[in-house]
JSON list of C-alpha atoms in Angstrom, two decimals:
[
{"chain": "A", "resi": 152, "resn": "MET", "atom": "CA", "xyz": [-2.17, -25.58, -39.95]},
{"chain": "A", "resi": 153, "resn": "THR", "atom": "CA", "xyz": [-0.58, -28.89, -41.39]},
{"chain": "A", "resi": 154, "resn": "THR", "atom": "CA", "xyz": [-2.43, -30.05, -44.66]},
{"chain": "A", "resi": 155, "resn": "LEU", "atom": "CA", "xyz": [-3.85, -33.52, -45.01]},
{"chain": "A", "resi": 156, "resn": "SER", "atom": "CA", "xyz": [-1.42, -34.18, -47.46]},
{"chain": "A", "resi": 157, "resn": "THR", "atom": "CA", "xyz": [1.43, -33.15, -45.21]},
{"chain": "A", "resi": 158, "resn": "GLN", "atom": "CA", "xyz": [-0.09, -35.02, -42.57]},
{"chain": "A", "resi": 159, "resn": "ASP", "atom": "CA", "xyz": [-0.16, -38.50, -44.39]},
{"chain": "A", "resi": 160, "resn": "ASP", "atom": "CA", "xyz": [3.67, -37.60, -45.37]},
{"chain": "A", "resi": 161, "resn": "GLU", "atom": "CA", "xyz": [4.41, -37.20, -41.37]},
{"chain": "A", "resi": 162, "resn": "THR", "atom": "CA", "xyz": [2.16, -40.16, -40.57]},
{"chain": "A", "resi": 163, "resn": "ALA", "atom": "CA", "xyz": [4.74, -42.48, -42.83]},
{"chain": "A", "resi": 164, "resn": "LEU", "atom": "CA", "xyz": [7.49, -40.50, -41.28]},
{"chain": "A", "resi": 165, "resn": "PHE", "atom": "CA", "xyz": [6.70, -41.18, -37.82]},
{"chain": "A", "resi": 166, "resn": "ARG", "atom": "CA", "xyz": [5.86, -45.05, -38.38]},
{"chain": "A", "resi": 167, "resn": "LYS", "atom": "CA", "xyz": [9.25, -45.61, -39.92]},
{"chain": "A", "resi": 168, "resn": "THR", "atom": "CA", "xyz": [11.26, -43.35, -37.13]},
{"chain": "A", "resi": 169, "resn": "TRP", "atom": "CA", "xyz": [9.61, -43.97, -33.74]},
{"chain": "A", "resi": 170, "resn": "THR", "atom": "CA", "xyz": [11.60, -47.51, -33.40]},
{"chain": "A", "resi": 171, "resn": "LEU", "atom": "CA", "xyz": [14.90, -45.95, -34.25]},
{"chain": "A", "resi": 172, "resn": "TYR", "atom": "CA", "xyz": [14.45, -42.89, -31.93]},
{"chain": "A", "resi": 173, "resn": "ASP", "atom": "CA", "xyz": [13.30, -45.03, -29.18]},
{"chain": "A", "resi": 174, "resn": "ALA", "atom": "CA", "xyz": [16.96, -46.85, -29.63]},
{"chain": "A", "resi": 175, "resn": "ILE", "atom": "CA", "xyz": [18.70, -43.95, -29.87]},
{"chain": "A", "resi": 176, "resn": "SER", "atom": "CA", "xyz": [16.84, -42.22, -26.51]},
{"chain": "A", "resi": 177, "resn": "GLU", "atom": "CA", "xyz": [18.00, -45.45, -24.84]},
{"chain": "A", "resi": 178, "resn": "LYS", "atom": "CA", "xyz": [21.98, -44.81, -25.12]},
{"chain": "A", "resi": 179, "resn": "ASN", "atom": "CA", "xyz": [20.95, -41.26, -23.24]},
{"chain": "A", "resi": 180, "resn": "TYR", "atom": "CA", "xyz": [22.64, -39.30, -26.09]},
{"chain": "A", "resi": 181, "resn": "MET", "atom": "CA", "xyz": [19.30, -36.74, -25.64]},
{"chain": "A", "resi": 182, "resn": "PHE", "atom": "CA", "xyz": [19.50, -36.79, -21.90]},
{"chain": "A", "resi": 183, "resn": "HIS", "atom": "CA", "xyz": [16.54, -38.21, -21.41]},
{"chain": "A", "resi": 184, "resn": "ARG", "atom": "CA", "xyz": [17.18, -39.42, -17.80]},
{"chain": "A", "resi": 185, "resn": "GLU", "atom": "CA", "xyz": [18.21, -36.50, -16.45]},
{"chain": "A", "resi": 186, "resn": "ILE", "atom": "CA", "xyz": [15.37, -34.65, -18.62]},
{"chain": "A", "resi": 187, "resn": "TYR", "atom": "CA", "xyz": [12.76, -37.00, -17.03]},
{"chain": "A", "resi": 188, "resn": "ALA", "atom": "CA", "xyz": [14.09, -36.95, -13.66]},
{"chain": "A", "resi": 189, "resn": "HIS", "atom": "CA", "xyz": [12.96, -33.07, -13.93]},
{"chain": "A", "resi": 190, "resn": "VAL", "atom": "CA", "xyz": [9.55, -34.07, -15.11]},
{"chain": "A", "resi": 191, "resn": "SER", "atom": "CA", "xyz": [9.12, -36.47, -12.46]},
{"chain": "A", "resi": 192, "resn": "ASP", "atom": "CA", "xyz": [9.64, -33.92, -10.09]},
{"chain": "A", "resi": 193, "resn": "LEU", "atom": "CA", "xyz": [7.47, -31.53, -11.76]},
{"chain": "A", "resi": 194, "resn": "LEU", "atom": "CA", "xyz": [4.41, -33.89, -11.86]},
{"chain": "A", "resi": 195, "resn": "ARG", "atom": "CA", "xyz": [5.11, -34.87, -8.37]},
{"chain": "A", "resi": 196, "resn": "GLN", "atom": "CA", "xyz": [3.86, -31.57, -7.33]},
{"chain": "A", "resi": 197, "resn": "ARG", "atom": "CA", "xyz": [0.41, -32.05, -8.62]},
{"chain": "A", "resi": 198, "resn": "SER", "atom": "CA", "xyz": [-2.67, -33.89, -7.36]},
{"chain": "A", "resi": 199, "resn": "GLU", "atom": "CA", "xyz": [-5.77, -35.24, -9.06]},
{"chain": "A", "resi": 200, "resn": "TYR", "atom": "CA", "xyz": [-4.13, -33.49, -12.38]},
{"chain": "A", "resi": 201, "resn": "SER", "atom": "CA", "xyz": [-5.16, -34.18, -15.85]},
{"chain": "A", "resi": 202, "resn": "LEU", "atom": "CA", "xyz": [-2.66, -34.69, -18.71]},
{"chain": "A", "resi": 203, "resn": "LEU", "atom": "CA", "xyz": [-2.71, -34.17, -22.53]},
{"chain": "A", "resi": 204, "resn": "ASP", "atom": "CA", "xyz": [0.51, -35.50, -23.86]},
{"chain": "A", "resi": 205, "resn": "LEU", "atom": "CA", "xyz": [1.43, -34.20, -27.60]},
{"chain": "A", "resi": 206, "resn": "GLY", "atom": "CA", "xyz": [3.33, -36.43, -29.94]},
{"chain": "A", "resi": 207, "resn": "CYS", "atom": "CA", "xyz": [3.29, -39.06, -26.87]},
{"chain": "A", "resi": 208, "resn": "GLY", "atom": "CA", "xyz": [5.12, -42.13, -29.19]},
{"chain": "A", "resi": 209, "resn": "ASN", "atom": "CA", "xyz": [5.46, -44.83, -26.93]},
{"chain": "A", "resi": 210, "resn": "ALA", "atom": "CA", "xyz": [5.59, -43.24, -23.80]},
{"chain": "A", "resi": 211, "resn": "ARG", "atom": "CA", "xyz": [8.80, -45.02, -22.85]},
{"chain": "A", "resi": 212, "resn": "PHE", "atom": "CA", "xyz": [10.05, -42.08, -20.50]},
{"chain": "A", "resi": 213, "resn": "LEU", "atom": "CA", "xyz": [7.19, -40.64, -19.65]},
{"chain": "A", "resi": 214, "resn": "ALA", "atom": "CA", "xyz": [5.55, -43.90, -18.35]},
{"chain": "A", "resi": 215, "resn": "PRO", "atom": "CA", "xyz": [7.42, -44.25, -15.53]},
{"chain": "A", "resi": 216, "resn": "CYS", "atom": "CA", "xyz": [6.72, -40.88, -14.01]},
{"chain": "A", "resi": 217, "resn": "LEU", "atom": "CA", "xyz": [2.82, -41.07, -14.54]},
{"chain": "A", "resi": 218, "resn": "HIS", "atom": "CA", "xyz": [3.28, -44.80, -12.68]},
{"chain": "A", "resi": 219, "resn": "ALA", "atom": "CA", "xyz": [5.14, -42.79, -9.85]},
{"chain": "A", "resi": 220, "resn": "HIS", "atom": "CA", "xyz": [2.55, -39.99, -9.87]},
{"chain": "A", "resi": 221, "resn": "PRO", "atom": "CA", "xyz": [-0.06, -41.04, -11.32]},
{"chain": "A", "resi": 222, "resn": "PRO", "atom": "CA", "xyz": [-2.66, -38.49, -12.94]},
{"chain": "A", "resi": 223, "resn": "ALA", "atom": "CA", "xyz": [-6.78, -38.80, -12.46]},
{"chain": "A", "resi": 224, "resn": "SER", "atom": "CA", "xyz": [-6.67, -39.03, -16.45]},
{"chain": "A", "resi": 225, "resn": "TYR", "atom": "CA", "xyz": [-4.10, -39.61, -19.38]},
{"chain": "A", "resi": 226, "resn": "ASP", "atom": "CA", "xyz": [-4.52, -38.67, -23.12]},
{"chain": "A", "resi": 227, "resn": "GLY", "atom": "CA", "xyz": [-1.68, -39.52, -25.44]},
{"chain": "A", "resi": 228, "resn": "VAL", "atom": "CA", "xyz": [-1.70, -38.14, -29.06]},
{"chain": "A", "resi": 229, "resn": "ASP", "atom": "CA", "xyz": [0.70, -39.18, -31.88]},
{"chain": "A", "resi": 230, "resn": "LEU", "atom": "CA", "xyz": [0.65, -40.25, -35.58]},
{"chain": "A", "resi": 231, "resn": "SER", "atom": "CA", "xyz": [2.02, -43.96, -35.19]},
{"chain": "A", "resi": 232, "resn": "ALA", "atom": "CA", "xyz": [-0.48, -46.45, -34.53]},
{"chain": "A", "resi": 233, "resn": "VAL", "atom": "CA", "xyz": [2.34, -49.20, -33.72]},
{"chain": "A", "resi": 234, "resn": "ALA", "atom": "CA", "xyz": [3.78, -46.29, -31.04]},
{"chain": "A", "resi": 235, "resn": "LEU", "atom": "CA", "xyz": [0.29, -46.01, -29.54]},
{"chain": "A", "resi": 236, "resn": "GLU", "atom": "CA", "xyz": [-0.11, -49.58, -29.05]},
{"chain": "A", "resi": 237, "resn": "GLU", "atom": "CA", "xyz": [2.84, -49.57, -27.09]},
{"chain": "A", "resi": 238, "resn": "ALA", "atom": "CA", "xyz": [2.24, -47.02, -25.08]},
{"chain": "A", "resi": 239, "resn": "SER", "atom": "CA", "xyz": [-1.13, -48.33, -24.07]},
{"chain": "A", "resi": 240, "resn": "LEU", "atom": "CA", "xyz": [0.58, -51.39, -22.52]},
{"chain": "A", "resi": 241, "resn": "LYS", "atom": "CA", "xyz": [3.44, -49.02, -20.83]},
{"chain": "A", "resi": 242, "resn": "LEU", "atom": "CA", "xyz": [0.54, -46.89, -19.47]},
{"chain": "A", "resi": 243, "resn": "SER", "atom": "CA", "xyz": [-1.56, -50.22, -17.97]},
{"chain": "A", "resi": 244, "resn": "GLY", "atom": "CA", "xyz": [-2.83, -49.97, -14.71]},
{"chain": "A", "resi": 245, "resn": "LEU", "atom": "CA", "xyz": [-3.22, -46.20, -14.76]},
{"chain": "A", "resi": 246, "resn": "PRO", "atom": "CA", "xyz": [-6.91, -44.78, -14.56]},
{"chain": "A", "resi": 247, "resn": "ASN", "atom": "CA", "xyz": [-8.61, -43.36, -17.61]},
{"chain": "A", "resi": 248, "resn": "VAL", "atom": "CA", "xyz": [-5.83, -43.58, -20.12]},
{"chain": "A", "resi": 249, "resn": "GLN", "atom": "CA", "xyz": [-6.97, -43.15, -23.91]},
{"chain": "A", "resi": 250, "resn": "CYS", "atom": "CA", "xyz": [-4.66, -42.86, -26.91]},
{"chain": "A", "resi": 251, "resn": "HIS", "atom": "CA", "xyz": [-5.62, -40.98, -29.94]},
{"chain": "A", "resi": 252, "resn": "GLU", "atom": "CA", "xyz": [-3.81, -41.40, -33.57]},
{"chain": "A", "resi": 253, "resn": "MET", "atom": "CA", "xyz": [-3.86, -37.96, -34.68]},
{"chain": "A", "resi": 254, "resn": "ASP", "atom": "CA", "xyz": [-1.83, -34.69, -35.62]},
{"chain": "A", "resi": 255, "resn": "MET", "atom": "CA", "xyz": [-0.95, -32.72, -32.56]},
{"chain": "A", "resi": 256, "resn": "LEU", "atom": "CA", "xyz": [-3.01, -29.73, -33.78]},
{"chain": "A", "resi": 257, "resn": "ARG", "atom": "CA", "xyz": [-5.99, -31.35, -34.69]},
{"chain": "A", "resi": 258, "resn": "ALA", "atom": "CA", "xyz": [-6.11, -33.05, -31.53]},
{"chain": "A", "resi": 259, "resn": "LEU", "atom": "CA", "xyz": [-5.98, -29.55, -29.50]},
{"chain": "A", "resi": 260, "resn": "GLN", "atom": "CA", "xyz": [-8.36, -27.76, -31.76]},
{"chain": "A", "resi": 261, "resn": "ASP", "atom": "CA", "xyz": [-10.84, -30.40, -32.08]},
{"chain": "A", "resi": 262, "resn": "GLU", "atom": "CA", "xyz": [-10.68, -30.80, -28.17]},
{"chain": "A", "resi": 263, "resn": "ASP", "atom": "CA", "xyz": [-13.42, -29.20, -25.96]},
{"chain": "A", "resi": 264, "resn": "ARG", "atom": "CA", "xyz": [-11.92, -30.75, -22.37]},
{"chain": "A", "resi": 265, "resn": "CYS", "atom": "CA", "xyz": [-9.33, -28.83, -20.74]},
{"chain": "A", "resi": 266, "resn": "PHE", "atom": "CA", "xyz": [-6.11, -30.46, -19.04]},
{"chain": "A", "resi": 267, "resn": "ASP", "atom": "CA", "xyz": [-4.38, -29.18, -15.63]},
{"chain": "A", "resi": 268, "resn": "VAL", "atom": "CA", "xyz": [-1.16, -30.44, -17.81]},
{"chain": "A", "resi": 269, "resn": "ILE", "atom": "CA", "xyz": [-0.10, -30.62, -21.27]},
{"chain": "A", "resi": 270, "resn": "PHE", "atom": "CA", "xyz": [3.01, -31.97, -22.03]},
{"chain": "A", "resi": 271, "resn": "SER", "atom": "CA", "xyz": [5.13, -32.47, -25.09]},
{"chain": "A", "resi": 272, "resn": "SER", "atom": "CA", "xyz": [8.45, -34.22, -25.69]},
{"chain": "A", "resi": 273, "resn": "PHE", "atom": "CA", "xyz": [10.90, -34.01, -28.66]},
{"chain": "A", "resi": 274, "resn": "ALA", "atom": "CA", "xyz": [7.65, -33.04, -30.97]},
{"chain": "A", "resi": 275, "resn": "ILE", "atom": "CA", "xyz": [7.06, -29.36, -31.38]},
{"chain": "A", "resi": 276, "resn": "HIS", "atom": "CA", "xyz": [10.34, -28.68, -33.04]},
{"chain": "A", "resi": 277, "resn": "HIS", "atom": "CA", "xyz": [9.11, -30.50, -36.23]},
{"chain": "A", "resi": 278, "resn": "LEU", "atom": "CA", "xyz": [6.38, -27.71, -36.68]},
{"chain": "A", "resi": 279, "resn": "SER", "atom": "CA", "xyz": [6.57, -24.75, -38.95]},
{"chain": "A", "resi": 280, "resn": "ALA", "atom": "CA", "xyz": [6.63, -21.22, -36.86]},
{"chain": "A", "resi": 281, "resn": "GLU", "atom": "CA", "xyz": [3.28, -20.79, -37.94]},
{"chain": "A", "resi": 282, "resn": "ASP", "atom": "CA", "xyz": [1.92, -24.09, -36.74]},
{"chain": "A", "resi": 283, "resn": "LYS", "atom": "CA", "xyz": [4.14, -23.52, -33.32]},
{"chain": "A", "resi": 284, "resn": "GLN", "atom": "CA", "xyz": [2.00, -20.30, -32.73]},
{"chain": "A", "resi": 285, "resn": "GLN", "atom": "CA", "xyz": [-1.00, -21.99, -33.81]},
{"chain": "A", "resi": 286, "resn": "LEU", "atom": "CA", "xyz": [-0.23, -24.62, -30.98]},
{"chain": "A", "resi": 287, "resn": "PHE", "atom": "CA", "xyz": [0.55, -22.46, -28.34]},
{"chain": "A", "resi": 288, "resn": "HIS", "atom": "CA", "xyz": [-2.60, -20.47, -28.76]},
{"chain": "A", "resi": 289, "resn": "ALA", "atom": "CA", "xyz": [-4.98, -23.84, -28.86]},
{"chain": "A", "resi": 290, "resn": "THR", "atom": "CA", "xyz": [-3.09, -25.33, -25.87]},
{"chain": "A", "resi": 291, "resn": "GLU", "atom": "CA", "xyz": [-3.65, -21.90, -23.87]},
{"chain": "A", "resi": 292, "resn": "ARG", "atom": "CA", "xyz": [-7.15, -22.78, -24.70]},
{"chain": "A", "resi": 293, "resn": "ARG", "atom": "CA", "xyz": [-7.15, -26.12, -23.31]},
{"chain": "A", "resi": 294, "resn": "LEU", "atom": "CA", "xyz": [-5.66, -25.63, -19.98]},
{"chain": "A", "resi": 295, "resn": "SER", "atom": "CA", "xyz": [-7.44, -25.37, -16.96]},
{"chain": "A", "resi": 296, "resn": "PRO", "atom": "CA", "xyz": [-7.04, -22.67, -14.72]},
{"chain": "A", "resi": 297, "resn": "GLY", "atom": "CA", "xyz": [-3.61, -22.78, -12.97]},
{"chain": "A", "resi": 298, "resn": "GLY", "atom": "CA", "xyz": [-2.72, -25.38, -15.86]},
{"chain": "A", "resi": 299, "resn": "VAL", "atom": "CA", "xyz": [0.66, -25.53, -17.17]},
{"chain": "A", "resi": 300, "resn": "LEU", "atom": "CA", "xyz": [2.41, -26.64, -20.73]},
{"chain": "A", "resi": 301, "resn": "ILE", "atom": "CA", "xyz": [5.80, -28.81, -19.88]},
{"chain": "A", "resi": 302, "resn": "MET", "atom": "CA", "xyz": [7.72, -28.62, -22.97]},
{"chain": "A", "resi": 303, "resn": "VAL", "atom": "CA", "xyz": [10.91, -30.71, -23.37]},
{"chain": "A", "resi": 304, "resn": "ASP", "atom": "CA", "xyz": [12.65, -29.70, -26.84]},
{"chain": "A", "resi": 305, "resn": "VAL", "atom": "CA", "xyz": [15.52, -28.53, -28.76]},
{"chain": "A", "resi": 306, "resn": "VAL", "atom": "CA", "xyz": [16.14, -24.79, -28.62]},
{"chain": "A", "resi": 307, "resn": "ARG", "atom": "CA", "xyz": [18.67, -22.90, -30.75]},
{"chain": "A", "resi": 308, "resn": "GLU", "atom": "CA", "xyz": [20.97, -20.30, -29.32]},
{"chain": "A", "resi": 309, "resn": "GLU", "atom": "CA", "xyz": [19.79, -16.67, -29.43]},
{"chain": "A", "resi": 310, "resn": "GLY", "atom": "CA", "xyz": [21.02, -15.29, -33.23]},
{"chain": "A", "resi": 311, "resn": "GLN", "atom": "CA", "xyz": [22.01, -18.79, -33.90]},
{"chain": "A", "resi": 312, "resn": "SER", "atom": "CA", "xyz": [20.54, -19.87, -37.79]},
{"chain": "A", "resi": 313, "resn": "ARG", "atom": "CA", "xyz": [19.11, -23.29, -38.39]},
{"chain": "A", "resi": 314, "resn": "GLU", "atom": "CA", "xyz": [21.80, -23.83, -40.60]},
{"chain": "A", "resi": 315, "resn": "ASP", "atom": "CA", "xyz": [24.44, -23.57, -37.82]},
{"chain": "A", "resi": 316, "resn": "TYR", "atom": "CA", "xyz": [22.56, -25.06, -35.40]},
{"chain": "A", "resi": 317, "resn": "LEU", "atom": "CA", "xyz": [22.07, -28.16, -37.69]},
{"chain": "A", "resi": 318, "resn": "ASP", "atom": "CA", "xyz": [26.01, -28.12, -38.32]},
{"chain": "A", "resi": 319, "resn": "GLY", "atom": "CA", "xyz": [26.35, -28.52, -34.73]},
{"chain": "A", "resi": 320, "resn": "TYR", "atom": "CA", "xyz": [24.00, -30.80, -33.96]},
{"chain": "A", "resi": 321, "resn": "LEU", "atom": "CA", "xyz": [24.88, -33.27, -36.70]},
{"chain": "A", "resi": 322, "resn": "GLY", "atom": "CA", "xyz": [28.37, -32.83, -35.99]},
{"chain": "A", "resi": 323, "resn": "ASN", "atom": "CA", "xyz": [27.99, -34.10, -32.29]},
{"chain": "A", "resi": 324, "resn": "MET", "atom": "CA", "xyz": [25.61, -36.84, -33.44]},
{"chain": "A", "resi": 325, "resn": "ARG", "atom": "CA", "xyz": [28.38, -38.03, -35.70]},
{"chain": "A", "resi": 326, "resn": "THR", "atom": "CA", "xyz": [31.31, -37.52, -33.22]},
{"chain": "A", "resi": 327, "resn": "HIS", "atom": "CA", "xyz": [29.77, -38.85, -30.29]},
{"chain": "A", "resi": 328, "resn": "TRP", "atom": "CA", "xyz": [26.75, -40.96, -31.01]},
{"chain": "A", "resi": 329, "resn": "THR", "atom": "CA", "xyz": [29.07, -43.91, -31.45]},
{"chain": "A", "resi": 330, "resn": "ALA", "atom": "CA", "xyz": [26.88, -46.87, -30.42]},
{"chain": "A", "resi": 331, "resn": "VAL", "atom": "CA", "xyz": [24.28, -46.24, -33.45]},
{"chain": "A", "resi": 332, "resn": "PRO", "atom": "CA", "xyz": [25.09, -48.32, -36.10]},
{"chain": "A", "resi": 333, "resn": "GLN", "atom": "CA", "xyz": [26.38, -46.24, -39.16]},
{"chain": "A", "resi": 334, "resn": "ALA", "atom": "CA", "xyz": [23.46, -46.80, -41.28]},
{"chain": "A", "resi": 335, "resn": "GLU", "atom": "CA", "xyz": [20.88, -45.76, -38.36]},
{"chain": "A", "resi": 336, "resn": "LEU", "atom": "CA", "xyz": [22.92, -42.97, -37.56]},
{"chain": "A", "resi": 337, "resn": "ASP", "atom": "CA", "xyz": [22.75, -41.72, -41.25]},
{"chain": "A", "resi": 338, "resn": "GLN", "atom": "CA", "xyz": [19.11, -42.13, -41.11]},
{"chain": "A", "resi": 339, "resn": "ALA", "atom": "CA", "xyz": [18.78, -39.83, -37.57]},
{"chain": "A", "resi": 340, "resn": "CYS", "atom": "CA", "xyz": [20.91, -37.40, -39.19]},
{"chain": "A", "resi": 341, "resn": "GLU", "atom": "CA", "xyz": [18.64, -37.30, -42.49]},
{"chain": "A", "resi": 342, "resn": "HIS", "atom": "CA", "xyz": [15.39, -36.93, -40.16]},
{"chain": "A", "resi": 343, "resn": "VAL", "atom": "CA", "xyz": [17.24, -33.97, -38.16]},
{"chain": "A", "resi": 344, "resn": "ALA", "atom": "CA", "xyz": [18.15, -32.16, -41.46]},
{"chain": "A", "resi": 345, "resn": "SER", "atom": "CA", "xyz": [14.99, -32.61, -43.04]},
{"chain": "A", "resi": 346, "resn": "PHE", "atom": "CA", "xyz": [12.54, -32.43, -40.04]},
{"chain": "A", "resi": 347, "resn": "ASP", "atom": "CA", "xyz": [14.09, -29.85, -37.20]},
{"chain": "A", "resi": 348, "resn": "PHE", "atom": "CA", "xyz": [12.92, -26.73, -37.10]},
{"chain": "A", "resi": 349, "resn": "PRO", "atom": "CA", "xyz": [13.81, -25.53, -33.35]},
{"chain": "A", "resi": 350, "resn": "GLU", "atom": "CA", "xyz": [13.23, -22.06, -32.46]},
{"chain": "A", "resi": 351, "resn": "THR", "atom": "CA", "xyz": [15.09, -19.67, -29.85]},
{"chain": "A", "resi": 352, "resn": "LEU", "atom": "CA", "xyz": [14.08, -19.36, -26.21]},
{"chain": "A", "resi": 353, "resn": "SER", "atom": "CA", "xyz": [13.37, -15.77, -26.83]},
{"chain": "A", "resi": 354, "resn": "ASP", "atom": "CA", "xyz": [10.90, -16.82, -29.99]},
{"chain": "A", "resi": 355, "resn": "LEU", "atom": "CA", "xyz": [9.16, -19.47, -27.80]},
{"chain": "A", "resi": 356, "resn": "THR", "atom": "CA", "xyz": [8.86, -16.91, -25.26]},
{"chain": "A", "resi": 357, "resn": "ARG", "atom": "CA", "xyz": [7.25, -14.36, -27.35]},
{"chain": "A", "resi": 358, "resn": "MET", "atom": "CA", "xyz": [5.24, -17.11, -29.03]},
{"chain": "A", "resi": 359, "resn": "ALA", "atom": "CA", "xyz": [3.71, -18.09, -25.78]},
{"chain": "A", "resi": 360, "resn": "GLU", "atom": "CA", "xyz": [3.31, -14.48, -24.60]},
{"chain": "A", "resi": 361, "resn": "ALA", "atom": "CA", "xyz": [0.98, -13.54, -27.68]},
{"chain": "A", "resi": 362, "resn": "ALA", "atom": "CA", "xyz": [-1.04, -16.82, -26.97]},
{"chain": "A", "resi": 363, "resn": "GLY", "atom": "CA", "xyz": [-1.97, -15.42, -23.29]},
{"chain": "A", "resi": 364, "resn": "PHE", "atom": "CA", "xyz": [0.80, -17.39, -21.20]},
{"chain": "A", "resi": 365, "resn": "SER", "atom": "CA", "xyz": [2.12, -15.24, -18.53]},
{"chain": "A", "resi": 366, "resn": "LYS", "atom": "CA", "xyz": [5.34, -17.12, -17.46]},
{"chain": "A", "resi": 367, "resn": "ALA", "atom": "CA", "xyz": [8.28, -18.98, -19.13]},
{"chain": "A", "resi": 368, "resn": "HIS", "atom": "CA", "xyz": [10.51, -20.71, -17.23]},
{"chain": "A", "resi": 369, "resn": "VAL", "atom": "CA", "xyz": [13.68, -22.81, -17.84]},
{"chain": "A", "resi": 370, "resn": "VAL", "atom": "CA", "xyz": [13.42, -25.80, -15.61]},
{"chain": "A", "resi": 371, "resn": "ALA", "atom": "CA", "xyz": [16.63, -27.54, -17.00]},
{"chain": "A", "resi": 372, "resn": "ARG", "atom": "CA", "xyz": [19.22, -27.49, -19.98]},
{"chain": "A", "resi": 373, "resn": "PHE", "atom": "CA", "xyz": [21.25, -29.83, -21.10]},
{"chain": "A", "resi": 374, "resn": "VAL", "atom": "CA", "xyz": [23.40, -28.33, -24.10]},
{"chain": "A", "resi": 375, "resn": "GLN", "atom": "CA", "xyz": [20.61, -28.16, -26.42]},
{"chain": "A", "resi": 376, "resn": "HIS", "atom": "CA", "xyz": [17.62, -29.63, -24.97]},
{"chain": "A", "resi": 377, "resn": "HIS", "atom": "CA", "xyz": [15.68, -27.67, -22.36]},
{"chain": "A", "resi": 378, "resn": "VAL", "atom": "CA", "xyz": [13.07, -28.42, -20.06]},
{"chain": "A", "resi": 379, "resn": "LEU", "atom": "CA", "xyz": [10.51, -25.27, -20.19]},
{"chain": "A", "resi": 380, "resn": "ILE", "atom": "CA", "xyz": [7.17, -24.77, -18.48]},
{"chain": "A", "resi": 381, "resn": "PHE", "atom": "CA", "xyz": [4.89, -22.31, -19.68]},
{"chain": "A", "resi": 382, "resn": "SER", "atom": "CA", "xyz": [2.26, -20.96, -17.13]},
{"chain": "A", "resi": 383, "resn": "ARG", "atom": "CA", "xyz": [-1.15, -19.55, -17.73]},
{"chain": "A", "resi": 384, "resn": "ALA", "atom": "CA", "xyz": [-1.70, -16.00, -16.81]},
{"chain": "A", "resi": 385, "resn": "ASP", "atom": "CA", "xyz": [-3.87, -17.10, -14.00]},
{"chain": "A", "resi": 386, "resn": "ALA", "atom": "CA", "xyz": [-1.16, -19.56, -12.67]}
]
């Protein structure tokens, strides 16, 4: 599990980088518009659902989906208090909204409620493989019967090393993210190189099955960026 010293480092990191991520995502370099069209469709299929958002940031892209298909309750978890303040504003008008400044794993392990949907976008790949496995176990325990984990994240190709993945992803950033000022692009590349640890789809599936999930489905894929849904065994 993440240690307190590591968590302190991550808190400082998230406070520094969340605004940069927000600016980059606005340019749609990571296919947020296409991805959240699929997320909105997944939420549209549910009614009277509770949702836990892990690594919610400022909820910029999820908020419109929730306003279109309101949950009965929303809990957002993030390490950045600044991002959470903005998330509260974007989620204003929805029922039973709570935002929590804490680590994703700690939130799952400390929580005693169950949720119909647990959602996470571009956050889980920051965890180590061990912590990802713990997160799958904790998530499965916190899902209601018929509940699902919706995961938006980057995924490595089968057989691809992290180094080869980074070479390709960073090369794409430097070639195609032309609207990002050079200093900010350098900062974004440094963040990816230091903190991105994506798994392959087969590894994520194996972790999910080890935690008790019965189904893993690729809803959509945009190059490395995936929309995945993991269903409980009783779904």
